[in-house]
Each structure stands twice: as structure tokens, then as C-alpha cells.
Coordinates of C-alpha atoms and ligand atoms in Angstrom, one line a residue:
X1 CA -7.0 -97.6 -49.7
X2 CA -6.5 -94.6 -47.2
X3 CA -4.1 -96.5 -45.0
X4 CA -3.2 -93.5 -42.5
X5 CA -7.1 -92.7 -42.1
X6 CA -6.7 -96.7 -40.1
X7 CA -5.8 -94.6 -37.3
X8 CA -9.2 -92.5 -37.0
X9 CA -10.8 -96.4 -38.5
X10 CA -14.0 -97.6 -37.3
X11 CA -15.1 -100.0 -35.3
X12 CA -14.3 -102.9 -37.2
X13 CA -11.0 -101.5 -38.5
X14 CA -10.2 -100.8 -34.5
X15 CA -11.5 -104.6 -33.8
X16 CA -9.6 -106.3 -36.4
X17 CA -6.4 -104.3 -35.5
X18 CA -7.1 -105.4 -31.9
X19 CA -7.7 -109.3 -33.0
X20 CA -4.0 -109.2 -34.9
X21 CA -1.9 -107.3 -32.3
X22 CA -3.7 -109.9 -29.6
X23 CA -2.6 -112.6 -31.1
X24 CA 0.6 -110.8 -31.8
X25 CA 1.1 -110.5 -28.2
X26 CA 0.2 -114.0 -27.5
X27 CA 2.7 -115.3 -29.6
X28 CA 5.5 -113.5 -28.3
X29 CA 3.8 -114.3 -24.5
X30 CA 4.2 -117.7 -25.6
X31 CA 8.0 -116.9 -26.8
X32 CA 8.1 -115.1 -23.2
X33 CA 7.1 -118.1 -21.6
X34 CA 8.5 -121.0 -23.4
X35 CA 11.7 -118.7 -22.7
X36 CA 11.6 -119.4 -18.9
X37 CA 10.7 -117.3 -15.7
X38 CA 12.9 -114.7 -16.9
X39 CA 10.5 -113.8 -19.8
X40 CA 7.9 -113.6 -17.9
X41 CA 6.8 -110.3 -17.6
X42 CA 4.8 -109.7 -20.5
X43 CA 3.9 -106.5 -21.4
X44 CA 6.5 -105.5 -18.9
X45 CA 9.1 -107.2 -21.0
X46 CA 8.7 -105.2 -23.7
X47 CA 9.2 -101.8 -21.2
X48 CA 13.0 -100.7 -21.0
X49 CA 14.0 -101.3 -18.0
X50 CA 13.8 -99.0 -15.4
X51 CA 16.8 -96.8 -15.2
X52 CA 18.5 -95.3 -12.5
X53 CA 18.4 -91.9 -11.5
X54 CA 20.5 -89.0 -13.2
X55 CA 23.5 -88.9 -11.7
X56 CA 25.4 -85.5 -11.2
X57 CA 27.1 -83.5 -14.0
X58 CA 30.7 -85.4 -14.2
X59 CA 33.7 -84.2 -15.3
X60 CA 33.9 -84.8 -19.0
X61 CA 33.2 -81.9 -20.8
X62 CA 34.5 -83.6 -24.5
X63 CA 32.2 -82.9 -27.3
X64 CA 29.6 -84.8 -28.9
X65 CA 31.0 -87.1 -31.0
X66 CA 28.4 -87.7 -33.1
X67 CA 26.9 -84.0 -34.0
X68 CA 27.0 -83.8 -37.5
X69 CA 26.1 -79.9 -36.6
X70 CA 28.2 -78.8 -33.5
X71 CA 26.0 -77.8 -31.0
X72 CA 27.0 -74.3 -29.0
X73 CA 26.3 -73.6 -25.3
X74 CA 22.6 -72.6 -24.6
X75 CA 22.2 -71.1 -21.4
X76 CA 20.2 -72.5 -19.2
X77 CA 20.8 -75.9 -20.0
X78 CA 20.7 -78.4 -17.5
X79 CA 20.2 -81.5 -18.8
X80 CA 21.7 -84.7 -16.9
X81 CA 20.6 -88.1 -18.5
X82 CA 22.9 -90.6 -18.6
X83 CA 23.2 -93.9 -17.9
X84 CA 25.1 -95.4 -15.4
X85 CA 28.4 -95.8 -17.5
X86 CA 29.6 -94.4 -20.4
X87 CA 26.8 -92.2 -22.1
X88 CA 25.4 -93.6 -25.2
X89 CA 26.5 -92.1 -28.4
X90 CA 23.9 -89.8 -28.4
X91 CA 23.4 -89.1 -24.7
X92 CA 25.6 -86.6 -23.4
X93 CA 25.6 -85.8 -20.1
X94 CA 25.9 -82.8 -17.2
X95 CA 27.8 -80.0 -18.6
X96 CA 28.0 -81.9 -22.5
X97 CA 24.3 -81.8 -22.0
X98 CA 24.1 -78.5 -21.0
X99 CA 25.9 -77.5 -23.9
X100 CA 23.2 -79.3 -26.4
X101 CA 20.5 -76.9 -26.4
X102 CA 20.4 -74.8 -29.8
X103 CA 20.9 -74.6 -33.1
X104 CA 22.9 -75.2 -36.4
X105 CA 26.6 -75.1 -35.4
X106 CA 28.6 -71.8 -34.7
X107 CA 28.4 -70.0 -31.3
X108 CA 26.7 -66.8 -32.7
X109 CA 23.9 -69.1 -33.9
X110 CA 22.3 -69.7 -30.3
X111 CA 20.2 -67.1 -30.4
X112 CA 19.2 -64.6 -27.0
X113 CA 16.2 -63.6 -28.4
X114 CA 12.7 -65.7 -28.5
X115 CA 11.4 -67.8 -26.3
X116 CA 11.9 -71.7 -25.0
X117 CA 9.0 -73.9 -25.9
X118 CA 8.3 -77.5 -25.1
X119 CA 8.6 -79.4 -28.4
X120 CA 5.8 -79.6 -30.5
X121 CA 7.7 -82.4 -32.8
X122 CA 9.3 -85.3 -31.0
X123 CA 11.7 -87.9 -32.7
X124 CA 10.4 -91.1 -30.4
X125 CA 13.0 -93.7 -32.2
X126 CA 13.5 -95.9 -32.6
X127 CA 17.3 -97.0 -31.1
X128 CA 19.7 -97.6 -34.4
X129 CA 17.0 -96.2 -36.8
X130 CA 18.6 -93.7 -38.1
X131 CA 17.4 -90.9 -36.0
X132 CA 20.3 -88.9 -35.5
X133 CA 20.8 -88.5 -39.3
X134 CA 17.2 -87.5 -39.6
X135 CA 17.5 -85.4 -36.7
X136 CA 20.7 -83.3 -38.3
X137 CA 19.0 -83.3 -41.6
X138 CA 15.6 -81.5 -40.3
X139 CA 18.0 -78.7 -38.5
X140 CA 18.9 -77.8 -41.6
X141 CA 15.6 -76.0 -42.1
X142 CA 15.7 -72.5 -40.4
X143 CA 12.4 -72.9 -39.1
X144 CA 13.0 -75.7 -36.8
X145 CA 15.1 -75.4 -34.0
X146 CA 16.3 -78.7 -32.0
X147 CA 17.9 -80.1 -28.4
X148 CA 21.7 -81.5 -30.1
X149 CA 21.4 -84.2 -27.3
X150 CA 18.7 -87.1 -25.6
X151 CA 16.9 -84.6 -22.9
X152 CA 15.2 -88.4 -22.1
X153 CA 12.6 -86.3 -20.6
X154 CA 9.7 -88.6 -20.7
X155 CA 11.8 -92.0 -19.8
X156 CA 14.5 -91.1 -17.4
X157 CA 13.6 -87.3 -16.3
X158 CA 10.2 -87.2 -16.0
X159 CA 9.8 -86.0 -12.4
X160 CA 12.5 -83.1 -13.3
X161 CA 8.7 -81.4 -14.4
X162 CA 7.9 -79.5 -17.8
X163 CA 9.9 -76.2 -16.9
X164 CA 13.1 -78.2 -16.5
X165 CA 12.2 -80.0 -19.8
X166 CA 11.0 -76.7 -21.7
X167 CA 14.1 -75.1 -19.9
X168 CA 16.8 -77.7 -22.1
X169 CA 14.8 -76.6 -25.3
X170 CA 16.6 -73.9 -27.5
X171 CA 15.1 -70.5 -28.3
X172 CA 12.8 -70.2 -31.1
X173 CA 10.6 -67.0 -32.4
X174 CA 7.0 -67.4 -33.7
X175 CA 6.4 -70.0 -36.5
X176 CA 9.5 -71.9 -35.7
X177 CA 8.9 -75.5 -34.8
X178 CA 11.0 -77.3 -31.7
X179 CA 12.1 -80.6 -31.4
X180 CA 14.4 -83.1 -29.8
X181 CA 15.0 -86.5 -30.5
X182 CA 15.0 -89.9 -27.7
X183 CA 15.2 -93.0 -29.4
X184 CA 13.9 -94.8 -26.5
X185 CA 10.6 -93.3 -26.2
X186 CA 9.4 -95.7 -28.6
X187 CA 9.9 -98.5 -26.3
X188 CA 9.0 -96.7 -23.0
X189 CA 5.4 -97.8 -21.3
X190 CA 4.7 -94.5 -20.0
X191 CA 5.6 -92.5 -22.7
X192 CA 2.6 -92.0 -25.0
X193 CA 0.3 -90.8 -21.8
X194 CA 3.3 -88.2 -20.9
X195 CA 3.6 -86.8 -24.2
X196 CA -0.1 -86.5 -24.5
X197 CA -0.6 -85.2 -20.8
X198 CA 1.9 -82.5 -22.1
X199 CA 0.3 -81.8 -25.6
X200 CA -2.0 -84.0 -27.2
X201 CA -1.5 -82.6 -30.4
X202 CA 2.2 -83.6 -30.8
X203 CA 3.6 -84.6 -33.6
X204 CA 5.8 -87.8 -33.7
X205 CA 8.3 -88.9 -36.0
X206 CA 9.5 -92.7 -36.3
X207 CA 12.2 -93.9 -37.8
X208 CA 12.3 -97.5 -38.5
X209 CA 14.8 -99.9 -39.6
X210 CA 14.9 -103.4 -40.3
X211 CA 14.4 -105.5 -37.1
X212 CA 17.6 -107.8 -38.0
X213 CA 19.6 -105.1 -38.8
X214 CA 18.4 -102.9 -36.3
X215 CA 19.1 -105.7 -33.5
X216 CA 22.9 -105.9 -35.4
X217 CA 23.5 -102.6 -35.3
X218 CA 22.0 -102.0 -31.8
X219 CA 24.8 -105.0 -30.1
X220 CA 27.4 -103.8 -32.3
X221 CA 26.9 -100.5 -30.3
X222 CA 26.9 -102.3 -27.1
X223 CA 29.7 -104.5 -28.1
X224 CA 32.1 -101.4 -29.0
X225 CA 31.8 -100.2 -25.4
X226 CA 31.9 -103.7 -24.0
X227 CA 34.2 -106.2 -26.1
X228 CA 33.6 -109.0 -23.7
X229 CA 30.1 -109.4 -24.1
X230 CA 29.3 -112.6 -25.6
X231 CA 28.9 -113.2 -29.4
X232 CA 25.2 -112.1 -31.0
X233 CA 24.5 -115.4 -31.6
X234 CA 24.8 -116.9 -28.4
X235 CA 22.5 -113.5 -26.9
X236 CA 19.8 -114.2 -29.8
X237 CA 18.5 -117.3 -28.4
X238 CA 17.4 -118.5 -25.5
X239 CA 17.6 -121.9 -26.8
X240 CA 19.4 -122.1 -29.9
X241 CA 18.9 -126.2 -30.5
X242 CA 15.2 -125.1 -30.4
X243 CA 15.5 -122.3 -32.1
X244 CA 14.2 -120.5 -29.4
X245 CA 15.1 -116.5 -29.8
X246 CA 15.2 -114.6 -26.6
X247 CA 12.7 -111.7 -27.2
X248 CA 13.5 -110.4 -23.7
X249 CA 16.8 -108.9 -25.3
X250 CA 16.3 -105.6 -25.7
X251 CA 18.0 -105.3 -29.2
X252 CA 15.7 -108.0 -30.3
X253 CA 12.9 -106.1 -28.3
X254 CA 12.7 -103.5 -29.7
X255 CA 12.6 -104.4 -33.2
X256 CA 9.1 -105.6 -32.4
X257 CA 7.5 -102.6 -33.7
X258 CA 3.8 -103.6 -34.0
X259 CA 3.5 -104.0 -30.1
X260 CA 5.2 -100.7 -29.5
X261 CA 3.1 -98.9 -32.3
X262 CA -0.2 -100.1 -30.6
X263 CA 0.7 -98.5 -27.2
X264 CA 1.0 -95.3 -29.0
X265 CA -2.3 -95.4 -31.0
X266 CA -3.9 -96.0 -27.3
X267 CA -2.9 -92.0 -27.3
X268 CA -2.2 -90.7 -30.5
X269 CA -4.3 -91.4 -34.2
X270 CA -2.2 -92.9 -36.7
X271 CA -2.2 -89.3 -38.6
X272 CA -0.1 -87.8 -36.1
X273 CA 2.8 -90.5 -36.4
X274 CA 5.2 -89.9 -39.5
X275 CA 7.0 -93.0 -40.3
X276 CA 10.5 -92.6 -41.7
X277 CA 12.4 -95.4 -43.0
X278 CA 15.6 -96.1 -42.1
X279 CA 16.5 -97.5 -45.4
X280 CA 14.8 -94.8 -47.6
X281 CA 16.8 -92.2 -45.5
X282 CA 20.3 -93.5 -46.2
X283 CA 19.5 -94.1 -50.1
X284 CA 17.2 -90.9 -50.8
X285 CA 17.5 -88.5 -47.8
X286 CA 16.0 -85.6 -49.6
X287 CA 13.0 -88.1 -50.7
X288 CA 12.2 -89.2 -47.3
X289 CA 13.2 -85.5 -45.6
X290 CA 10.4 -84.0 -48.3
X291 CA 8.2 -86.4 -46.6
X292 CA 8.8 -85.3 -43.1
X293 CA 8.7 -81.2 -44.0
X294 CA 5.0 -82.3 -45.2
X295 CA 4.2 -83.6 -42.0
X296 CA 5.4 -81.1 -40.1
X297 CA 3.7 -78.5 -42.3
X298 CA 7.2 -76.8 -43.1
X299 CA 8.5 -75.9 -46.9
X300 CA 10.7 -78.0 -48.5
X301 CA 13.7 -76.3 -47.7
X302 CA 15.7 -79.2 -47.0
X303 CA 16.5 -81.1 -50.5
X304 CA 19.1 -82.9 -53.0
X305 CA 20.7 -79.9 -52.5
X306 CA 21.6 -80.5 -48.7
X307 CA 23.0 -84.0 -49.4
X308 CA 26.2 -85.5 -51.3
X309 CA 26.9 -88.9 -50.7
X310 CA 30.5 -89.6 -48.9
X311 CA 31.8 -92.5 -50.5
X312 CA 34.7 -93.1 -47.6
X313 CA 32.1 -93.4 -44.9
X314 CA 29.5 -94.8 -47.2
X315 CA 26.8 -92.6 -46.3
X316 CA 24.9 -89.2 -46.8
X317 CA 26.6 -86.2 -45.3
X318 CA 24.9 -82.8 -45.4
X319 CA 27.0 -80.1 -48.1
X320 CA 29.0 -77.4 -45.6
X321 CA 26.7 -74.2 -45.3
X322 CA 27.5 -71.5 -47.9
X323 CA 29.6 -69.2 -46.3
X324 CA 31.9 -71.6 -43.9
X325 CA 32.5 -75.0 -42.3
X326 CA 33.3 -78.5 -43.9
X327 CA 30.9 -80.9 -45.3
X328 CA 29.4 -82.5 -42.1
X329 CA 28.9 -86.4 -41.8
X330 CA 27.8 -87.8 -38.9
X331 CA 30.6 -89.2 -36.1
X332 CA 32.6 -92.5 -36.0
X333 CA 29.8 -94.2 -34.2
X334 CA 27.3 -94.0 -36.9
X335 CA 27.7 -96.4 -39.9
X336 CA 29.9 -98.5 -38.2
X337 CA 30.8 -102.0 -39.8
X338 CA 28.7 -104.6 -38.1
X339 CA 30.6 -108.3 -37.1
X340 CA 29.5 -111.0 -40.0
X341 CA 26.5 -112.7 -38.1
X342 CA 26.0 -116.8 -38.9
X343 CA 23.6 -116.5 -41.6
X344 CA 21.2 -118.9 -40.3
X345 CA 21.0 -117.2 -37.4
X346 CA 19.9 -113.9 -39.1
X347 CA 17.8 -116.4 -41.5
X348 CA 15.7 -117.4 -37.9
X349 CA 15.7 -113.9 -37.3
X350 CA 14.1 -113.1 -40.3
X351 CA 11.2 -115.9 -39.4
X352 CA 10.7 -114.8 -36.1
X353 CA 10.1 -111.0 -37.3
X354 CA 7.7 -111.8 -40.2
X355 CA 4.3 -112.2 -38.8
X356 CA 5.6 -108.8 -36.8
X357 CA 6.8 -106.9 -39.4
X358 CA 3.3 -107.7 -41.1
X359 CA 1.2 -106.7 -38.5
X360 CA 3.1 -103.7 -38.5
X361 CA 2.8 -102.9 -42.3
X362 CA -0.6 -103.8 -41.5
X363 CA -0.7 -101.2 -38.6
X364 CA 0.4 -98.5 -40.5
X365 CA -0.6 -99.2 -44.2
X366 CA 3.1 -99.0 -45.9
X367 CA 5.4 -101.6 -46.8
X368 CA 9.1 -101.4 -45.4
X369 CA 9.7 -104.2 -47.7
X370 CA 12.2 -105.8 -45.0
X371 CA 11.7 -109.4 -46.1
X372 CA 12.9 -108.8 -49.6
X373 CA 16.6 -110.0 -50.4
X374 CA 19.0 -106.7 -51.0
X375 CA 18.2 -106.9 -55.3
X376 CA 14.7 -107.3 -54.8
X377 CA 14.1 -103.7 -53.4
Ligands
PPS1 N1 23.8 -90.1 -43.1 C1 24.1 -91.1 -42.2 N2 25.3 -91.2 -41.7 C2 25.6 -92.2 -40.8 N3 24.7 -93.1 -40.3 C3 23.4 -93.0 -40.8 C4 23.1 -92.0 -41.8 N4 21.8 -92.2 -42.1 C5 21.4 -93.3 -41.4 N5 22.4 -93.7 -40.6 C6 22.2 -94.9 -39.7 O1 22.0 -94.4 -38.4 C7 22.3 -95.5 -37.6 C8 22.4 -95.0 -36.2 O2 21.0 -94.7 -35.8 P1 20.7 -93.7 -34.6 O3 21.3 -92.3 -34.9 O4 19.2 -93.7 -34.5 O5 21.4 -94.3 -33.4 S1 21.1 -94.0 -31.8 O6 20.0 -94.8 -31.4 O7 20.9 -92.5 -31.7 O8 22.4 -94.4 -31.2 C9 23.6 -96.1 -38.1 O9 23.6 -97.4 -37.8 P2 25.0 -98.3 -38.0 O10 25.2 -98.3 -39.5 O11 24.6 -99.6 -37.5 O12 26.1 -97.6 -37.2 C10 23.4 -95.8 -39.6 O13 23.2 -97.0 -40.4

């Protein structure tokens, strides 16, 4: 069966997809509500909420800590997400930011020449998934160029306007794809109308994880900057005696990828949405990076070659170029060692993804295989 034709489906395809995702929703409305008044804002609930405006360029000019590619100043650069606090790993903000624009490490590789584009390939997540990796990986190739940081363009920066966004994009010369990558794009309402209002033919690029793991990974983030916050167990529910999980977390949220997907096939056809998995990309980069060159109708530059496997951080790093640098593997904050959950905990988690995690195989015609044990794979 042509799963990724479900996207351009018929009628009855397009019916019984609405019929599951339906009752999808109204089972996690009924979470919502059982939950309390909190909950209830469904579909709001499952929108980030909103965030507050850019704040001015501040001091700290430190650099990303999590490129595997250092990233040279691109002039022009201006962009300013960040949150509130502390950036996230991958958000960099004022002057960091306006240092993420271009290309594969090295100042002389920011080139003057060509012109700035808005991105015709977008990374839309999701948060944890993996997309930084993927994101490093895909720069290899000389024929795409990408934004090193979040530009959050259609989340947090919206009303900045398309020549402020086009502005943070690097350089590129004819046939040279660009990108950037915002994990949270996934999970923003507005997003799929923005990025087809600015080209309908984007391509978008996915990379999913497992929704436990994902959720693990996502508070084990949060917990790193805040070491206070209470234990993942006690966040997970919102009545643990009834077993009650508290889908208005956003790390559980998230990991509800059917309901997300279906706001972006309101806009976009299934076709034009590359799934990458998380997993795959960790075990067999250059397997799931050939996959994402097809899509984005680039040779396969970027293979085995690229990759060696770091056994010390326990993870794919990309081989050092051929003339200079060191092997590059991604920063401190990616691949960090997640606190031992209470395994019946992750066991309810499991239950409460299921019937989401099918929908969504169902959505999208492959099987991420997340409810097999580890040696079943
Ligand atoms: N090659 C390589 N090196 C290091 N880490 C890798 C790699 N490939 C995938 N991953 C996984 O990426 C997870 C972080 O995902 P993201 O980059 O999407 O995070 S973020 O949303 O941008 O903060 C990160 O999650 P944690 O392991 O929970 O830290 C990694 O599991």
C-alpha cells in the first residue's frame, strides 16, 4: 500500500482519517477534562503557550554550545528569540543569534557572494527529536546552506515580517537549498498557515522520537536549568492514584504527534512532510540522512563516510573535514543521561501513548515501532 499517497487520499481515506484523529481528540478532551479546569482548553492546550516578546540583544556573546559546526558571523543577522531566561540549548539570542547565520564552520566560509532566501526546507521538530543532529548532518552537503540557531520566526517572531526572516538566512547561489531548524513549530497553532502563506510548496522535515523518551529527555532539559523542579513522576500525572497523566504538560504534549500531524495536513499533503526518526538517526545516520537528500531532491553526498560513532559520548559525530578541524560531536547538552524514571510510571506512559502513536503510524503509513521492548527492534 502507497502510504504517503494517504496525503493526496480520497474521500474516504480523508473521512476515515478524520473519524480516528476525532476520536483521538476526544479522548484526550476527556483526559483534558477529567484533568480539571486547568485542561480545559482543548485544542488550545495542545498550542505552546504564548510567549513573550523578544527581548533586546543581552550581553552574552558566549558561543553556541551545542554547534557541532561552529557557526561564523553573517552580517546582517539580527535575530533575537529567546525566552525569558536562559536560552534554550539551541536558541541563541541577540548578538549569539546574530552570529548564527551561515555555513559549515570557519570564518572564510560565510560567503559575500549570493543572495539570502527564505527557506525553502524547514526542520519543524519536534523538541528532543533529534533535530539538531539532523540539522548538522544535512550542512554537510555543499548544496544546502542553514541558520546555526532557532530564528523561531513563525512562533515567536512572526510580526518581525519576511525581510527580517529572509534577512537571518545565510547566503546561498543558485541550486543551493536553505534551511533552518525550530523544533517548536511542530506544536505551534499558527504555524502550518504561516509557512504556507510564505510558500506553499515548502518542504518540511520531522524528526520524531519516542513520546516516553522524548517527554524524558525534554524534563531532563528543563530540570538541568532548574534543579528544583519537582520529580517527573510527580509532573506526569495529574492524579497519579488514578492514573491520571496530565497531557497539559508540555513534554507530555508534545509527544502527541497524531494531533499535531493533522493540523499540518490542513496545509500541507502528506508528500511534502519527510519523517525522520529519531531512533534510526542515532543507530544509522547515513541510512536515514540518504532518506532526507531524497526528499529534498539533493545527491547523496552525505554518507557512512560522514559518520564514526564516538563511543565516549555514545553517539554519532560527523568525521573532521579533510583539510582541518577535529571530529565534531554535538555539545554537552545533547545525549545527556536521563534520571532512572519509576518504571511503572514510564509503563502508564507507554498505555497512554498507544492508541496515539497508532493513529500516527496510521497517519503517516510507517511504523516507528515505539512499543517494541529495546531487543525486539
Ligand atoms: N549524533 C547525536 N549526538 C547527540 N545527540 C543526538 C545525536 N543524534 C540524536 N541525538 C539526540 O538528540 C537529542 C536532542 O534533540 P534536539 O537536538 O532536537 O533537541 S532540541 O529540541 O533542539 O533542544 C538528544 O537527546 P538526549 O539524549 O535526551 O539529550 C539525543 O538523544
Amino acid at each position: 500500500k502507497d502510504w504517503r499517497a494517504m496525503g493526496d487520499a480520497g474521500p474516504p481515506a480523508r473521512k476515515l482519517l478524520f473519524v480516528c484523529t476525532l476520536s483521538l481528540s476526544v479522548t484526550y478532551l476527556c483526559y483534558s477534562l477529567l484533568g480539571g479546569a486547568g485542561a480545559l482548553q482543548f485544542p488550545l492546550a495542545l498550542q505552546e503557550p504564548p510567549s513573550p516578546p523578544p527581548s533586546p540583544p543581552p550581553g552574552d556573546a558566549s558561543p553556541a554550545a551545542d554547534a557541532w559546526l561552529r557557526t561564523p558571523l553573517a552580517p546582517g543577522g539580527t535575530v533575537t528569540a529567546r525566552e525569558p531566561g536562559a536560552p534554550d540549548d539551541d536558541e541563541l539570542a541577540g548578538p549569539r543569534a546574530a552570529n548564527a547565520s551561515g555555513d559549515r564552520g570557519g570564518a572564510a566560509s560565510t560567503p559575500d557572494y549570493g543572495e539570502k532566501r527564505l527557506p525553502q526546507a524547514v526542520i519543524i521538530g519536534v523538541k528532543k527529536g533529534g533535530t539538531r543532529a539532523l540539522l548538522e548532518a544535512i550542512r554537510v552537503h555543499p548544496d544546502v546552506r542553514a541558520v546555526g540557531v532557532e530564528p523561531h520566526f513563525f512562533d515567536r517572531n512572526y510580526d518581525k515580517g519576511l525581510d527580517w526572516y529572509r534577512n537571518v538566512m545565510p547566503r546561498t547561489v543558485d541550486g543551493q537549498i536553505t534551511m533552518e531548524k525550530t523544533p517548536s513549530y511542530f506544536v505551534t497553532s499558527e504555524a502550518p498557515q504561516r509557512i504556507h502563506s510564505m510558500a506553499k510548496d515548502t518542504k518540511l522535515i520531522v524528526v520524531v522520537r519516542d513520546p516516553v523518551t522524548r517527554a524524558i529527555s525534554d524534563y531532563t532539559q528543563t530540570l538541568s536549568k532548574k534543579p528544583d523542579i519537582p520529580t517527573f513522576e510527580v509532573l506526569a500525572f495529574k492524579n497519579r492514584t488514578l492514573g491520571l497523566i496530565d497531557a497539559s504538560w508540555s513534554a507530555i504534549r508534545i509527544g502527541l504527534y497524531a494531533l499535531h500531524l493533522q493540523s499540518w495536513l490542513r496545509y500541507f499533503r502528506l508528500a511534502q512532510i519527510h519523517l525522520v526518526s529519531g531512533e534510526r538517526l542515532i543507530v544509522d545516520p547515513a541510512g536515514e540522512m540518504a532518506k532526507v537528500q531524497d526528499f529534498l531532491g539533493l545527491a547523496r553526498v552525505v554518507t557512512e563516510k560522514h559518520f564514526f560513532f564516538n563511543k565516549t559520548k555514545g553517539f554519532p559525530c560527523l568525521k573532521k573535514p579533510e583539510e582541518s578541524g577535529a571530529p565534531r560531536c554535538l555539545g554537552k547538552s545533547k545525549g545527556r543521561t536521563h534520571p532512572a524514571i519509576d518504571p511503572d510510571v514510564i509503563l502508564r506512559l507507554r498505555k497512554f501513548y498507544k492508541p496515539f502513536n497508532m493513529m500516527f503510524y496510521q497517519m503517516t503509513g510507517q511504523d516507528f515501532q515505539w512499543e517494541l521492548e529495546e531487543g525486539d527492534k
